Coordinates of C-alpha atoms and ligand atoms in Angstrom, one line a residue:
M16 CA 0.0 0.0 0.0
E17 CA 1.3 3.4 -0.9
A18 CA -0.2 6.7 0.2
R19 CA 2.2 9.5 -0.5
F20 CA 1.3 13.0 0.7
P21 CA 2.2 16.2 -1.1
E22 CA 5.4 18.0 -0.2
G23 CA 4.7 20.5 2.6
F24 CA 1.8 18.6 4.0
L25 CA 1.7 19.6 7.7
W26 CA 1.8 16.5 10.0
G27 CA 0.9 17.7 13.4
A28 CA -0.4 16.9 16.9
A29 CA -2.9 18.9 19.0
T30 CA -3.5 19.8 22.6
S31 CA -5.3 22.5 24.6
A32 CA -4.3 24.7 27.5
Y33 CA -6.6 23.5 30.2
Q34 CA -6.0 19.9 29.3
I35 CA -2.2 19.9 29.6
E36 CA -0.8 23.0 31.2
G37 CA -1.6 22.7 34.9
A38 CA -0.2 25.7 36.9
W39 CA -3.8 26.8 37.2
N40 CA -3.0 29.6 39.7
E41 CA 0.6 30.4 39.1
D42 CA 2.3 33.5 37.8
E43 CA -0.8 35.6 38.3
K44 CA -3.0 33.5 36.0
G45 CA -6.7 34.3 36.6
E46 CA -9.3 31.7 37.3
S47 CA -11.1 30.2 34.3
I48 CA -14.6 28.7 34.1
W49 CA -13.0 25.3 34.1
D50 CA -11.0 26.0 37.2
R51 CA -14.3 26.8 38.8
F52 CA -16.4 24.0 37.2
V53 CA -14.1 21.1 38.1
R54 CA -14.6 22.0 41.8
I55 CA -18.4 21.3 41.7
P56 CA -18.8 17.9 43.3
G57 CA -19.9 15.2 40.8
K58 CA -19.1 17.0 37.6
I59 CA -15.8 15.3 36.8
E60 CA -14.9 11.6 37.1
N61 CA -12.9 10.8 40.2
G62 CA -13.1 14.5 41.2
D63 CA -10.2 15.1 38.8
T64 CA -9.1 18.6 38.0
G65 CA -6.7 20.3 35.6
D66 CA -4.8 21.9 38.4
I67 CA -1.6 20.0 37.5
A68 CA -2.7 18.1 34.3
C69 CA 0.5 17.2 32.4
D70 CA 2.4 20.0 34.1
H71 CA 3.2 21.3 30.6
Y72 CA 3.5 24.9 31.9
H73 CA 6.8 23.8 33.5
R74 CA 7.8 21.1 31.1
F75 CA 7.1 22.7 27.7
Q76 CA 10.8 22.5 26.7
E77 CA 10.8 18.8 27.2
D78 CA 7.5 18.4 25.4
V79 CA 8.8 20.3 22.4
L80 CA 11.7 17.9 22.3
L81 CA 9.2 15.0 22.2
M82 CA 7.6 16.7 19.2
K83 CA 10.9 17.2 17.5
G84 CA 11.6 13.6 18.1
L85 CA 8.4 12.6 16.2
G86 CA 9.4 14.9 13.4
L87 CA 6.2 17.0 13.8
K88 CA 5.9 19.7 11.2
A89 CA 3.1 21.5 13.1
Y90 CA 1.8 21.8 16.7
R91 CA -1.7 23.0 17.6
F92 CA -2.0 24.4 21.1
S93 CA -4.3 26.9 22.7
V94 CA -3.7 30.0 24.7
S95 CA -5.4 30.3 28.1
W96 CA -7.2 33.6 28.0
P97 CA -7.1 34.1 31.8
R98 CA -3.4 33.4 31.8
V99 CA -2.9 36.4 29.5
L100 CA -5.7 38.6 30.8
P101 CA -6.5 37.4 34.4
R102 CA -9.7 39.4 34.5
G103 CA -10.6 38.8 30.9
R104 CA -10.2 42.4 29.8
G105 CA -7.7 45.1 30.7
G106 CA -4.8 44.3 33.0
L107 CA -2.3 42.3 30.9
N108 CA -0.3 39.6 32.7
P109 CA 3.2 39.7 31.1
K110 CA 4.3 36.5 32.6
G111 CA 1.4 34.6 31.2
L112 CA 1.9 36.0 27.7
D113 CA 5.6 35.4 27.9
F114 CA 5.0 31.7 28.5
Y115 CA 3.4 31.4 25.0
S116 CA 6.2 33.5 23.6
R117 CA 8.8 31.1 24.9
L118 CA 6.7 28.1 23.7
V119 CA 6.5 29.6 20.2
D120 CA 10.2 30.3 20.2
A121 CA 11.0 26.7 21.2
L122 CA 8.7 25.4 18.5
L123 CA 10.3 27.5 15.8
A124 CA 13.7 26.5 16.9
A125 CA 12.7 22.9 16.5
G126 CA 11.3 23.6 13.0
I127 CA 7.7 23.2 14.1
E128 CA 5.0 25.5 12.8
P129 CA 2.8 26.8 15.6
F130 CA -1.0 26.6 15.1
L131 CA -2.4 28.8 17.8
T132 CA -6.0 28.4 19.0
L133 CA -7.3 31.4 20.9
Y134 CA -10.2 29.8 22.7
H135 CA -10.4 26.2 23.7
W136 CA -13.2 26.7 26.3
D137 CA -11.5 28.3 29.2
L138 CA -13.2 31.7 29.6
P139 CA -11.9 33.9 32.4
Q140 CA -14.2 33.4 35.3
A141 CA -14.3 37.2 35.8
L142 CA -16.1 37.5 32.5
Q143 CA -18.5 34.7 33.3
D144 CA -19.3 36.7 36.4
E145 CA -20.3 39.5 34.1
G146 CA -22.5 37.3 32.0
G147 CA -20.0 35.3 30.0
W148 CA -20.9 34.3 26.4
A149 CA -24.6 35.0 27.1
R150 CA -23.5 38.6 26.9
R151 CA -22.9 40.3 23.6
E152 CA -20.0 42.4 24.7
T153 CA -18.0 39.3 25.4
A154 CA -17.6 39.0 21.6
L155 CA -15.8 42.3 21.6
W156 CA -13.7 41.5 24.6
F157 CA -12.6 38.3 22.8
S158 CA -11.3 40.3 19.9
D159 CA -9.5 42.6 22.3
Y160 CA -7.8 39.5 23.7
A161 CA -7.1 38.3 20.2
A162 CA -5.4 41.6 19.5
V163 CA -3.2 41.4 22.6
V164 CA -2.0 37.9 21.6
A165 CA -1.6 38.9 18.0
K166 CA 0.6 41.9 19.0
K167 CA 2.9 39.7 20.9
L168 CA 3.1 36.6 18.8
G169 CA 2.0 37.8 15.3
D170 CA 5.6 38.2 14.3
R171 CA 6.2 34.5 14.7
V172 CA 2.8 32.7 14.5
R173 CA 1.3 32.3 11.0
F174 CA -1.7 30.0 11.7
W175 CA -4.5 31.3 13.8
I176 CA -7.6 29.4 14.9
T177 CA -10.2 31.6 16.6
H178 CA -12.4 29.0 18.3
N179 CA -12.3 25.3 19.0
E180 CA -15.7 23.6 18.5
P181 CA -18.2 26.4 19.3
W182 CA -21.0 23.7 19.2
V183 CA -19.5 22.0 22.2
A184 CA -18.9 25.3 24.1
A185 CA -22.4 26.4 23.4
W186 CA -24.3 23.1 24.0
A187 CA -22.3 21.1 26.5
G188 CA -21.6 24.3 28.5
H189 CA -24.9 26.1 28.3
G190 CA -27.5 23.6 27.0
W191 CA -26.8 20.5 29.0
G192 CA -24.6 21.6 31.9
R193 CA -21.9 19.0 31.2
H194 CA -19.1 21.4 30.6
A195 CA -18.3 24.8 32.2
P196 CA -20.0 27.0 33.0
G197 CA -22.6 24.2 33.6
L198 CA -25.8 26.0 32.5
E199 CA -28.9 24.1 31.1
N200 CA -30.9 26.3 28.8
P201 CA -31.3 25.5 25.1
G202 CA -32.3 29.0 24.1
L203 CA -29.2 30.4 25.9
A204 CA -27.0 27.8 24.1
L205 CA -28.2 29.2 20.8
Q206 CA -27.6 32.8 21.8
V207 CA -24.1 31.8 23.1
A208 CA -23.4 30.0 19.8
H209 CA -24.3 33.2 18.0
H210 CA -22.0 35.3 20.3
L211 CA -19.2 32.8 19.8
L212 CA -19.5 33.1 16.0
L213 CA -19.7 36.9 16.3
S214 CA -16.6 36.9 18.4
H215 CA -14.9 34.8 15.8
G216 CA -15.8 37.4 13.1
H217 CA -14.5 40.3 15.2
A218 CA -11.3 38.4 15.9
V219 CA -10.8 37.6 12.2
E220 CA -10.9 41.4 11.6
A221 CA -8.5 42.1 14.4
L222 CA -6.0 39.5 13.3
R223 CA -6.1 40.6 9.7
D224 CA -5.3 44.1 10.8
L225 CA -2.5 43.1 13.1
V226 CA -0.8 40.1 11.5
P227 CA 0.0 40.6 7.8
G228 CA 0.1 37.3 6.1
A229 CA -1.9 35.5 8.9
R230 CA -3.7 32.4 7.9
I231 CA -6.9 32.4 9.9
G232 CA -9.5 29.7 10.5
I233 CA -11.8 28.1 13.0
A234 CA -12.0 24.5 14.2
L235 CA -15.4 22.8 14.1
N236 CA -16.5 19.4 15.3
L237 CA -18.3 18.0 12.3
S238 CA -19.7 14.6 11.6
P239 CA -21.4 13.1 8.6
I240 CA -24.9 12.1 9.6
Y241 CA -26.6 8.9 8.4
P242 CA -30.3 8.0 8.8
A243 CA -30.9 4.6 10.5
S244 CA -33.3 3.6 7.7
Q245 CA -34.4 4.8 4.2
G246 CA -37.7 6.0 5.7
E247 CA -38.9 9.6 5.2
K248 CA -39.0 10.3 9.0
D249 CA -35.5 9.1 9.6
S250 CA -34.2 11.1 6.7
Q251 CA -35.8 14.1 8.2
A252 CA -34.2 13.4 11.5
A253 CA -30.8 13.1 9.8
R254 CA -31.4 16.5 8.1
R255 CA -32.2 18.0 11.4
A256 CA -29.2 16.5 13.2
D257 CA -27.1 17.8 10.3
G258 CA -28.6 21.3 10.7
F259 CA -28.0 21.2 14.4
L260 CA -24.3 20.1 14.4
N261 CA -22.9 21.0 11.0
R262 CA -25.0 23.5 9.0
W263 CA -25.7 25.8 12.0
F264 CA -22.0 26.7 12.0
L265 CA -20.9 26.1 8.4
D266 CA -23.7 28.1 6.8
P267 CA -23.2 31.4 8.7
L268 CA -19.4 31.2 8.4
F269 CA -19.4 30.5 4.7
S270 CA -22.7 31.9 3.5
G271 CA -23.6 34.5 6.0
S272 CA -26.9 33.1 7.1
Y273 CA -28.4 30.5 9.5
P274 CA -30.1 27.5 7.8
A275 CA -33.7 28.5 7.2
D276 CA -35.1 25.0 8.1
M277 CA -33.3 25.2 11.5
L278 CA -34.4 28.8 12.2
E279 CA -37.9 27.7 11.6
F280 CA -37.5 24.6 13.7
F281 CA -36.0 26.5 16.7
G282 CA -38.7 29.1 16.5
P283 CA -38.6 31.2 19.7
L284 CA -35.3 29.6 20.7
A285 CA -33.5 31.2 17.8
P286 CA -30.9 33.8 18.7
R287 CA -31.2 37.5 18.6
I288 CA -29.3 38.8 15.7
V289 CA -28.3 42.4 15.2
P290 CA -28.1 43.8 11.6
G291 CA -24.5 43.4 10.4
D292 CA -23.8 40.4 12.6
M293 CA -23.9 37.9 9.7
R294 CA -21.6 40.0 7.7
T295 CA -19.1 40.0 10.5
I296 CA -19.4 36.2 11.0
S297 CA -18.8 35.4 7.4
R298 CA -15.5 37.3 7.0
R299 CA -13.3 35.5 4.6
L300 CA -11.4 32.5 6.1
D301 CA -8.1 31.1 4.9
F302 CA -8.9 27.6 6.1
L303 CA -11.4 25.5 7.9
G304 CA -10.3 23.2 10.7
V305 CA -12.2 19.9 10.9
N306 CA -12.2 17.9 14.1
Y307 CA -13.4 14.4 13.2
Y308 CA -13.8 11.4 15.5
T309 CA -16.9 9.5 14.4
R310 CA -20.1 9.6 12.4
Q311 CA -23.7 9.9 13.7
V312 CA -26.5 7.6 12.9
V313 CA -30.0 8.8 13.8
R314 CA -33.6 7.8 13.9
A315 CA -36.7 9.9 14.3
D316 CA -38.2 9.7 17.8
P317 CA -40.8 12.3 18.8
E318 CA -39.9 11.7 22.5
A319 CA -36.2 12.5 22.1
P320 CA -34.8 16.1 22.3
F321 CA -35.4 17.8 18.9
G322 CA -37.1 14.6 17.8
V323 CA -33.7 12.9 17.0
E324 CA -32.5 9.7 18.6
Y325 CA -28.8 8.9 18.2
V326 CA -28.4 5.2 17.4
T327 CA -25.6 2.8 18.3
V328 CA -24.9 0.7 15.3
P329 CA -24.4 -2.9 16.4
G330 CA -21.2 -4.6 15.5
G331 CA -19.1 -1.5 14.8
E332 CA -15.8 -1.2 16.5
R333 CA -15.7 1.4 19.3
T334 CA -13.1 3.4 21.1
Q335 CA -13.0 3.9 24.9
M336 CA -15.3 6.9 24.5
G337 CA -17.9 4.6 23.0
W338 CA -17.4 6.3 19.6
E339 CA -17.7 4.1 16.5
V340 CA -14.6 3.8 14.5
F341 CA -15.7 4.9 11.0
P342 CA -12.8 6.1 8.9
E343 CA -14.8 6.4 5.7
G344 CA -16.9 9.1 7.4
L345 CA -13.8 11.4 7.3
F346 CA -13.7 11.1 3.5
Q347 CA -17.4 11.7 3.2
L348 CA -17.3 14.6 5.5
L349 CA -14.4 16.3 3.7
S350 CA -16.1 15.7 0.4
R351 CA -19.3 17.3 1.6
V352 CA -17.6 20.3 3.2
H353 CA -15.6 20.8 0.0
R354 CA -18.7 20.4 -2.2
D355 CA -21.1 22.6 -0.2
Y356 CA -18.7 25.3 1.2
S357 CA -15.4 25.0 -0.7
P358 CA -13.1 26.4 2.0
Q359 CA -9.8 27.5 0.5
E360 CA -7.9 25.0 2.5
I361 CA -8.8 22.4 5.0
F362 CA -6.8 21.1 8.0
V363 CA -7.9 18.1 9.9
T364 CA -7.3 19.8 13.2
E365 CA -8.2 16.8 15.5
N366 CA -8.5 13.1 14.9
G367 CA -7.6 10.3 17.3
A368 CA -8.9 7.7 19.7
A369 CA -8.9 6.9 23.4
F370 CA -8.1 3.4 24.5
P371 CA -7.2 2.0 28.0
D372 CA -3.5 2.0 27.4
E373 CA -1.0 0.8 30.0
P374 CA 2.7 -0.1 29.7
G375 CA 3.2 -3.9 29.4
P376 CA 5.9 -5.9 31.2
D377 CA 8.4 -4.9 28.5
G378 CA 7.7 -1.2 29.3
K379 CA 6.0 -0.6 26.0
V380 CA 2.5 0.6 25.3
Q381 CA 1.3 -1.6 22.5
D382 CA -1.6 0.5 21.3
K383 CA -2.4 -1.4 18.1
K384 CA -5.9 -0.2 17.9
R385 CA -4.8 3.4 17.9
I386 CA -2.3 2.7 15.2
A387 CA -5.0 1.1 13.1
Y388 CA -7.3 4.0 13.8
L389 CA -4.8 6.6 12.7
K390 CA -3.7 4.6 9.7
E391 CA -7.2 4.2 8.4
H392 CA -8.0 7.9 8.9
I393 CA -4.8 9.0 7.3
L394 CA -5.7 6.9 4.3
Q395 CA -9.0 8.7 4.1
C396 CA -7.2 12.0 4.1
H397 CA -5.1 10.8 1.3
R398 CA -8.1 9.7 -0.6
A399 CA -9.6 13.1 -0.2
I400 CA -6.5 14.8 -1.5
S401 CA -6.4 12.4 -4.5
T402 CA -9.9 13.6 -5.5
G403 CA -8.8 17.3 -5.4
I404 CA -9.9 18.3 -1.9
P405 CA -7.4 20.8 -0.5
V406 CA -6.5 19.0 2.7
R407 CA -3.2 20.6 3.8
G408 CA -2.5 19.0 7.2
Y409 CA -3.5 16.5 9.8
F410 CA -3.3 16.8 13.6
V411 CA -3.5 13.8 15.9
W412 CA -5.5 14.4 19.0
S413 CA -3.4 14.3 21.2
L414 CA 0.3 14.7 21.7
L415 CA -0.1 13.6 25.3
D416 CA -2.6 11.7 27.4
N417 CA -4.4 14.5 29.2
F418 CA -7.4 15.9 31.1
E419 CA -10.4 14.7 29.1
W420 CA -13.0 17.2 30.5
T421 CA -15.8 15.4 32.3
Y422 CA -13.9 12.1 32.1
G423 CA -10.9 13.5 34.0
Y424 CA -7.8 11.4 33.4
T425 CA -9.7 8.2 32.6
K426 CA -9.4 8.5 28.8
R427 CA -6.0 8.4 27.2
F428 CA -5.8 9.9 23.7
G429 CA -2.0 10.6 23.6
L430 CA 0.8 9.4 21.3
F431 CA 2.7 9.7 24.6
Y432 CA 1.6 7.9 27.7
V433 CA 1.7 10.1 30.7
D434 CA 2.3 8.6 34.2
Y435 CA 0.5 11.3 36.2
A436 CA 2.2 10.4 39.4
T437 CA 5.7 11.1 38.1
Q438 CA 4.9 13.1 34.9
R439 CA 7.0 10.8 33.0
R440 CA 6.1 10.7 29.3
L441 CA 6.5 7.3 27.4
P442 CA 6.1 7.0 23.7
K443 CA 3.4 4.6 22.8
E444 CA 3.9 2.4 19.8
S445 CA 1.6 4.8 17.9
A446 CA 4.2 7.5 18.4
R447 CA 6.7 5.4 16.6
F448 CA 4.2 4.6 13.9
Y449 CA 3.4 8.3 13.4
A450 CA 7.1 9.3 13.4
R451 CA 7.5 6.8 10.5
V452 CA 4.5 8.2 8.6
I453 CA 6.0 11.7 8.9
A454 CA 9.5 10.6 7.9
E455 CA 8.1 8.8 4.9
G456 CA 5.7 11.5 4.0
G457 CA 2.7 9.1 4.2
L458 CA 2.0 5.4 4.4
S459 CA 4.4 3.1 2.6
G460 CA 4.3 -0.6 2.6
R461 CA 6.4 -0.6 5.8
S462 CA 4.4 1.9 7.9
G463 CA 1.2 0.7 6.4
S464 CA 1.7 -2.9 7.3
R465 CA 2.1 -2.2 11.0
Ligands
FCB505 C1 -12.7 17.4 21.2 C2 -12.0 18.5 22.0 C3 -10.7 18.1 22.6 C4 -10.7 16.7 23.1 C5 -11.2 15.7 22.0 C6 -11.3 14.3 22.5 O1 -14.0 17.6 21.2 O2 -11.7 19.6 21.1 O3 -10.4 19.0 23.6 O4 -11.4 16.6 24.2 O5 -12.5 16.1 21.7

């Protein structure tokens, strides 16, 4: 099997601030909504917190060396807003900003392209206390924050991602109470989603002004949706699930309007939109970031929320998250996004799998299932490129085992195993596999056969 990738293809790995940094209250960092949320009893498995996480704040040099060892071409990380602006607005914390400056320098010295995400869910608690994303002004405060980061790092960072997965921030955080800030109000979730998109648009404007040559995008969690049967009702359910997850974000970003069928369906829950908002939201993007893990299969069920029931397909292989392994879905998703929205460029900004890894008696972590998962998905990227879809890079989630939100430390997604007691990092076999893929510029008979 041969799957050669184009010259310059960016092989990467991804992380986020709250999931790896730790140092939650060091060097004048402000509290984030996640620092607060994890302290509510019962919210996180085993009562885990990100207080220490992978201690990356103190170990970033070592971690950059791990990346260099893999041969990574790019590294996607996020900046913690409250580390830079402890109160969310005004009052810059130079030590916090300097941390990212040193990280970027270390990456560049290692020949690794930094992909900087501005928001991976850790809003400053001070802003939450003023209303958080429910409040329209937060969108402007976000672009002020973007400007602060851009002024410091714009001379060295080329790739900018405004938001990570606004659907998750809006719904898990404000619709279902599973993520910080823990609110449960569907109408609010939709208003928050609108403000997140608006803040994205404002940040795009700020970045374009401040960073000449910046390549700006957003990372969305997208899935292809399949109806459980050919029946009319199930097809309708699939259309709605698609509207809910995919089109609600893609349409405004690329076409400047919310999908009409969903606006009608949401009725009074639909967000308040001010004239000019949609123009701001649909500012030109240089790339779309696609986070893909699995597909969704749905059935109509009038009793279920929004009339959509998510079905577990029997027989399919699943990861430790319970997510079906469905590599083909990545190709179908990329094809659909390309066909319907034609972003200039696409990066797969997250893809990966959790399995219950542990080192064996030989000290190795034999994560064969992860290797198979990555290999199959990399092949689907290759297939997409072969059909002319502009996929320019691929990021494994994640570089390290880390704090997996409500699941705490129970889910391991890393290429490196982290022993949390000692903070020792151990390359899993998948790390060796990925290093070979990068060195060979794709899958050759050798890497492919493993
Ligand atoms: C995505 C998140 C990321 C990680 C993976 C498993 O939704 O962006 O932080 O939790 O899922």
